[in-house]
Amino acid sequence: MLRAAGLDPQVIVSGVDEDAFAAPATAKLVGLLAGAKASAVADTLDEGVVIGCDSMLDLDGRAYGKPASPEEAIACWREMSGKAGTLLTGHCVIDAGTGRRAEAVAATTVRFGTPTDDEVSAYVATREPLSMAGAFTIEGFGGWFVESIDGDHNNVIGVSLPLLRRLLGDVGVTIPALWGQYSSRT
């Protein structure tokens, strides 16, 4: 998504143990995780802008991350079917050179359809939901089972571009500056 939006990011895995974190609310948890991931990477750099994100689905006050197994993905879909949940993405931006930092959480309401048991089994067999927060995505096979969303659709895909733009501005970075070589494209 960032490449399509004109950035050329270098992906650096943070190595943060997500299971070591707990919080009383999903929004707080994704914020903590995004901050920990960004900090872990920024601490290894002398310069550059670090963007850390983490997403989870909040359904009836329960946080759903990536399912650990196909069985867990199927159980998740049984819970979500016909309901609405909130996809929450924590965002943390750190300027590694200055230490300036900005953080926020984006929220998008997702209304799920009611796929049949056979459809859920076939979907899980694609393995797509095993790598997605809440065991779904809107831009792949899972899009067939999402009735609607309220809010930033990019947030559901993984990063809220409008929120990220604001956070980058908070640390003194403009979007055109990040476009670099792409800004002269026609």
Short mmCIF file of C-alpha atoms in Angstrom, two decimals:
data_model
loop_
_atom_site.label_atom_id
_atom_site.label_comp_id
_atom_site.label_asym_id
_atom_site.label_seq_id
_atom_site.Cartn_x
_atom_site.Cartn_y
_atom_site.Cartn_z
CA MET A 1 0.00 0.00 0.00
CA LEU A 2 2.81 2.44 0.86
CA ARG A 3 4.52 1.74 -2.46
CA ALA A 4 1.30 2.40 -4.35
CA ALA A 5 1.05 5.70 -2.44
CA GLY A 6 4.51 6.80 -3.66
CA LEU A 7 6.80 5.63 -0.87
CA ASP A 8 9.70 3.21 -1.16
CA PRO A 9 9.83 1.69 2.32
CA GLN A 10 12.49 -0.66 3.63
CA VAL A 11 10.79 -3.37 5.68
CA ILE A 12 12.59 -4.15 8.93
CA VAL A 13 11.06 -6.78 11.20
CA SER A 14 11.03 -5.52 14.78
CA GLY A 15 11.29 -8.87 16.54
CA VAL A 16 8.84 -7.68 19.21
CA ASP A 17 7.17 -10.53 21.09
CA GLU A 18 3.51 -9.57 20.71
CA ASP A 19 2.45 -12.11 23.34
CA ALA A 20 4.41 -10.18 25.99
CA PHE A 21 1.90 -7.30 25.84
CA ALA A 22 -1.47 -6.96 27.49
CA ALA A 23 -3.91 -4.07 27.85
CA PRO A 24 -7.46 -3.63 29.13
CA ALA A 25 -8.77 -2.56 25.72
CA THR A 26 -7.97 -3.50 22.13
CA ALA A 27 -7.24 0.10 21.13
CA LYS A 28 -4.68 0.41 23.92
CA LEU A 29 -3.09 -2.92 22.97
CA VAL A 30 -2.61 -2.07 19.28
CA GLY A 31 -1.18 1.29 20.29
CA LEU A 32 1.32 -0.34 22.65
CA LEU A 33 2.35 -2.89 20.02
CA ALA A 34 2.78 -0.29 17.26
CA GLY A 35 4.91 1.82 19.58
CA ALA A 36 7.04 -1.13 20.70
CA LYS A 37 7.63 -2.21 17.10
CA ALA A 38 8.57 1.29 15.94
CA SER A 39 10.84 1.83 18.95
CA ALA A 40 12.62 -1.49 18.46
CA VAL A 41 13.49 -0.55 14.88
CA ALA A 42 14.24 3.14 15.53
CA ASP A 43 16.68 2.16 18.30
CA THR A 44 18.84 0.43 15.68
CA LEU A 45 18.98 3.42 13.30
CA ASP A 46 20.79 6.77 13.27
CA GLU A 47 18.39 8.36 10.80
CA GLY A 48 15.21 7.75 8.86
CA VAL A 49 11.50 7.70 9.53
CA VAL A 50 10.14 4.55 11.16
CA ILE A 51 6.49 3.57 10.87
CA GLY A 52 5.22 0.86 13.20
CA CYS A 53 1.70 -0.53 12.97
CA ASP A 54 -0.36 -3.26 14.55
CA SER A 55 -3.97 -4.26 13.82
CA MET A 56 -6.61 -6.24 15.66
CA LEU A 57 -10.32 -6.70 15.35
CA ASP A 58 -12.39 -5.75 18.39
CA LEU A 59 -15.60 -7.76 18.47
CA ASP A 60 -17.82 -7.40 21.52
CA GLY A 61 -14.87 -6.16 23.57
CA ARG A 62 -12.59 -9.06 22.64
CA ALA A 63 -9.37 -8.60 20.65
CA TYR A 64 -8.82 -10.85 17.63
CA GLY A 65 -5.35 -10.90 16.14
CA LYS A 66 -4.04 -13.36 13.58
CA PRO A 67 -5.50 -16.81 14.20
CA ALA A 68 -2.95 -19.43 15.31
CA SER A 69 -4.61 -22.27 13.40
CA PRO A 70 -7.30 -23.02 10.82
CA GLU A 71 -9.57 -24.13 13.65
CA GLU A 72 -9.13 -20.78 15.39
CA ALA A 73 -9.93 -18.96 12.12
CA ILE A 74 -13.13 -20.98 11.70
CA ALA A 75 -14.14 -20.24 15.30
CA CYS A 76 -13.43 -16.54 14.73
CA TRP A 77 -15.70 -16.51 11.68
CA ARG A 78 -18.46 -18.20 13.67
CA GLU A 79 -18.20 -15.35 16.17
CA MET A 80 -18.08 -12.59 13.53
CA SER A 81 -20.82 -13.88 11.24
CA GLY A 82 -23.65 -11.35 10.94
CA LYS A 83 -22.03 -8.93 13.41
CA ALA A 84 -20.11 -5.68 13.27
CA GLY A 85 -16.66 -5.23 14.76
CA THR A 86 -14.06 -2.51 14.85
CA LEU A 87 -10.74 -2.98 13.07
CA LEU A 88 -8.21 -1.02 15.13
CA THR A 89 -4.73 -0.17 13.88
CA GLY A 90 -2.12 1.38 16.12
CA HIS A 91 0.27 3.69 14.26
CA CYS A 92 3.56 5.01 15.59
CA VAL A 93 5.95 7.25 13.65
CA ILE A 94 9.44 7.95 14.93
CA ASP A 95 12.09 10.16 13.34
CA ALA A 96 15.14 8.10 14.27
CA GLY A 97 17.45 11.10 13.82
CA THR A 98 15.63 13.47 16.16
CA GLY A 99 13.69 11.06 18.35
CA ARG A 100 10.43 12.89 17.60
CA ARG A 101 7.48 10.55 17.93
CA ALA A 102 3.75 10.63 17.16
CA GLU A 103 1.15 7.93 17.85
CA ALA A 104 -2.55 7.31 17.30
CA VAL A 105 -5.06 4.54 16.68
CA ALA A 106 -7.38 4.36 13.66
CA ALA A 107 -10.77 2.67 13.92
CA THR A 108 -12.96 1.33 11.11
CA THR A 109 -16.28 -0.44 11.61
CA VAL A 110 -16.61 -3.68 9.65
CA ARG A 111 -19.97 -5.39 9.11
CA PHE A 112 -19.62 -9.07 8.36
CA GLY A 113 -21.94 -11.12 6.21
CA THR A 114 -23.15 -14.58 7.08
CA PRO A 115 -21.08 -17.03 5.06
CA THR A 116 -22.11 -20.67 5.14
CA ASP A 117 -20.01 -23.24 6.97
CA ASP A 118 -18.82 -24.53 3.59
CA GLU A 119 -17.81 -21.01 2.52
CA VAL A 120 -15.89 -20.44 5.76
CA SER A 121 -14.11 -23.80 5.42
CA ALA A 122 -13.18 -23.03 1.82
CA TYR A 123 -12.00 -19.54 2.80
CA VAL A 124 -9.84 -20.85 5.62
CA ALA A 125 -8.44 -23.50 3.23
CA THR A 126 -6.99 -20.63 1.14
CA ARG A 127 -4.82 -19.86 4.22
CA GLU A 128 -5.44 -16.13 3.67
CA PRO A 129 -7.18 -15.56 7.00
CA LEU A 130 -4.29 -17.14 8.92
CA SER A 131 -2.10 -14.11 8.25
CA MET A 132 -4.74 -11.45 8.91
CA ALA A 133 -5.93 -9.73 12.06
CA GLY A 134 -9.44 -10.94 12.76
CA ALA A 135 -9.04 -13.74 10.20
CA PHE A 136 -10.23 -11.60 7.28
CA THR A 137 -9.23 -9.10 4.66
CA ILE A 138 -11.33 -6.94 2.35
CA GLU A 139 -9.01 -6.98 -0.66
CA GLY A 140 -8.72 -10.73 -1.12
CA PHE A 141 -10.91 -13.81 -0.76
CA GLY A 142 -12.40 -12.40 2.45
CA GLY A 143 -13.96 -9.45 0.63
CA TRP A 144 -16.84 -11.70 -0.40
CA PHE A 145 -17.94 -11.94 3.24
CA VAL A 146 -17.71 -8.29 4.33
CA GLU A 147 -21.01 -6.47 3.88
CA SER A 148 -19.74 -2.93 4.48
CA ILE A 149 -17.28 -0.75 6.30
CA ASP A 150 -17.56 2.68 7.92
CA GLY A 151 -14.31 4.58 8.00
CA ASP A 152 -10.97 4.40 6.26
CA HIS A 153 -10.81 1.29 4.08
CA ASN A 154 -6.99 1.54 4.00
CA ASN A 155 -7.00 1.02 7.76
CA VAL A 156 -8.61 -2.38 7.23
CA ILE A 157 -5.90 -3.24 4.72
CA GLY A 158 -3.20 -2.35 7.22
CA VAL A 159 -2.41 1.36 7.50
CA SER A 160 -4.55 4.50 7.56
CA LEU A 161 -2.97 6.85 5.03
CA PRO A 162 -4.81 9.97 6.30
CA LEU A 163 -3.79 9.24 9.90
CA LEU A 164 -0.24 8.40 8.85
CA ARG A 165 -0.03 11.71 6.96
CA ARG A 166 -1.04 13.58 10.13
CA LEU A 167 1.46 11.67 12.29
CA LEU A 168 4.27 12.26 9.81
CA GLY A 169 3.43 15.96 9.88
CA ASP A 170 3.58 15.86 13.69
CA VAL A 171 7.24 14.74 13.47
CA GLY A 172 8.03 17.30 10.76
CA VAL A 173 7.88 15.09 7.67
CA THR A 174 5.77 16.01 4.63
CA ILE A 175 4.33 13.51 2.22
CA PRO A 176 5.90 15.16 -0.86
CA ALA A 177 9.33 14.85 0.81
CA LEU A 178 8.76 11.10 1.09
CA TRP A 179 7.63 10.80 -2.51
CA GLY A 180 11.17 11.74 -3.56
CA GLN A 181 11.85 10.28 -6.99
CA TYR A 182 8.14 9.71 -7.56
CA SER A 183 7.13 13.36 -7.24
CA SER A 184 8.24 14.14 -10.80
CA ARG A 185 6.13 11.36 -12.37
CA THR A 186 3.37 12.40 -14.72
#
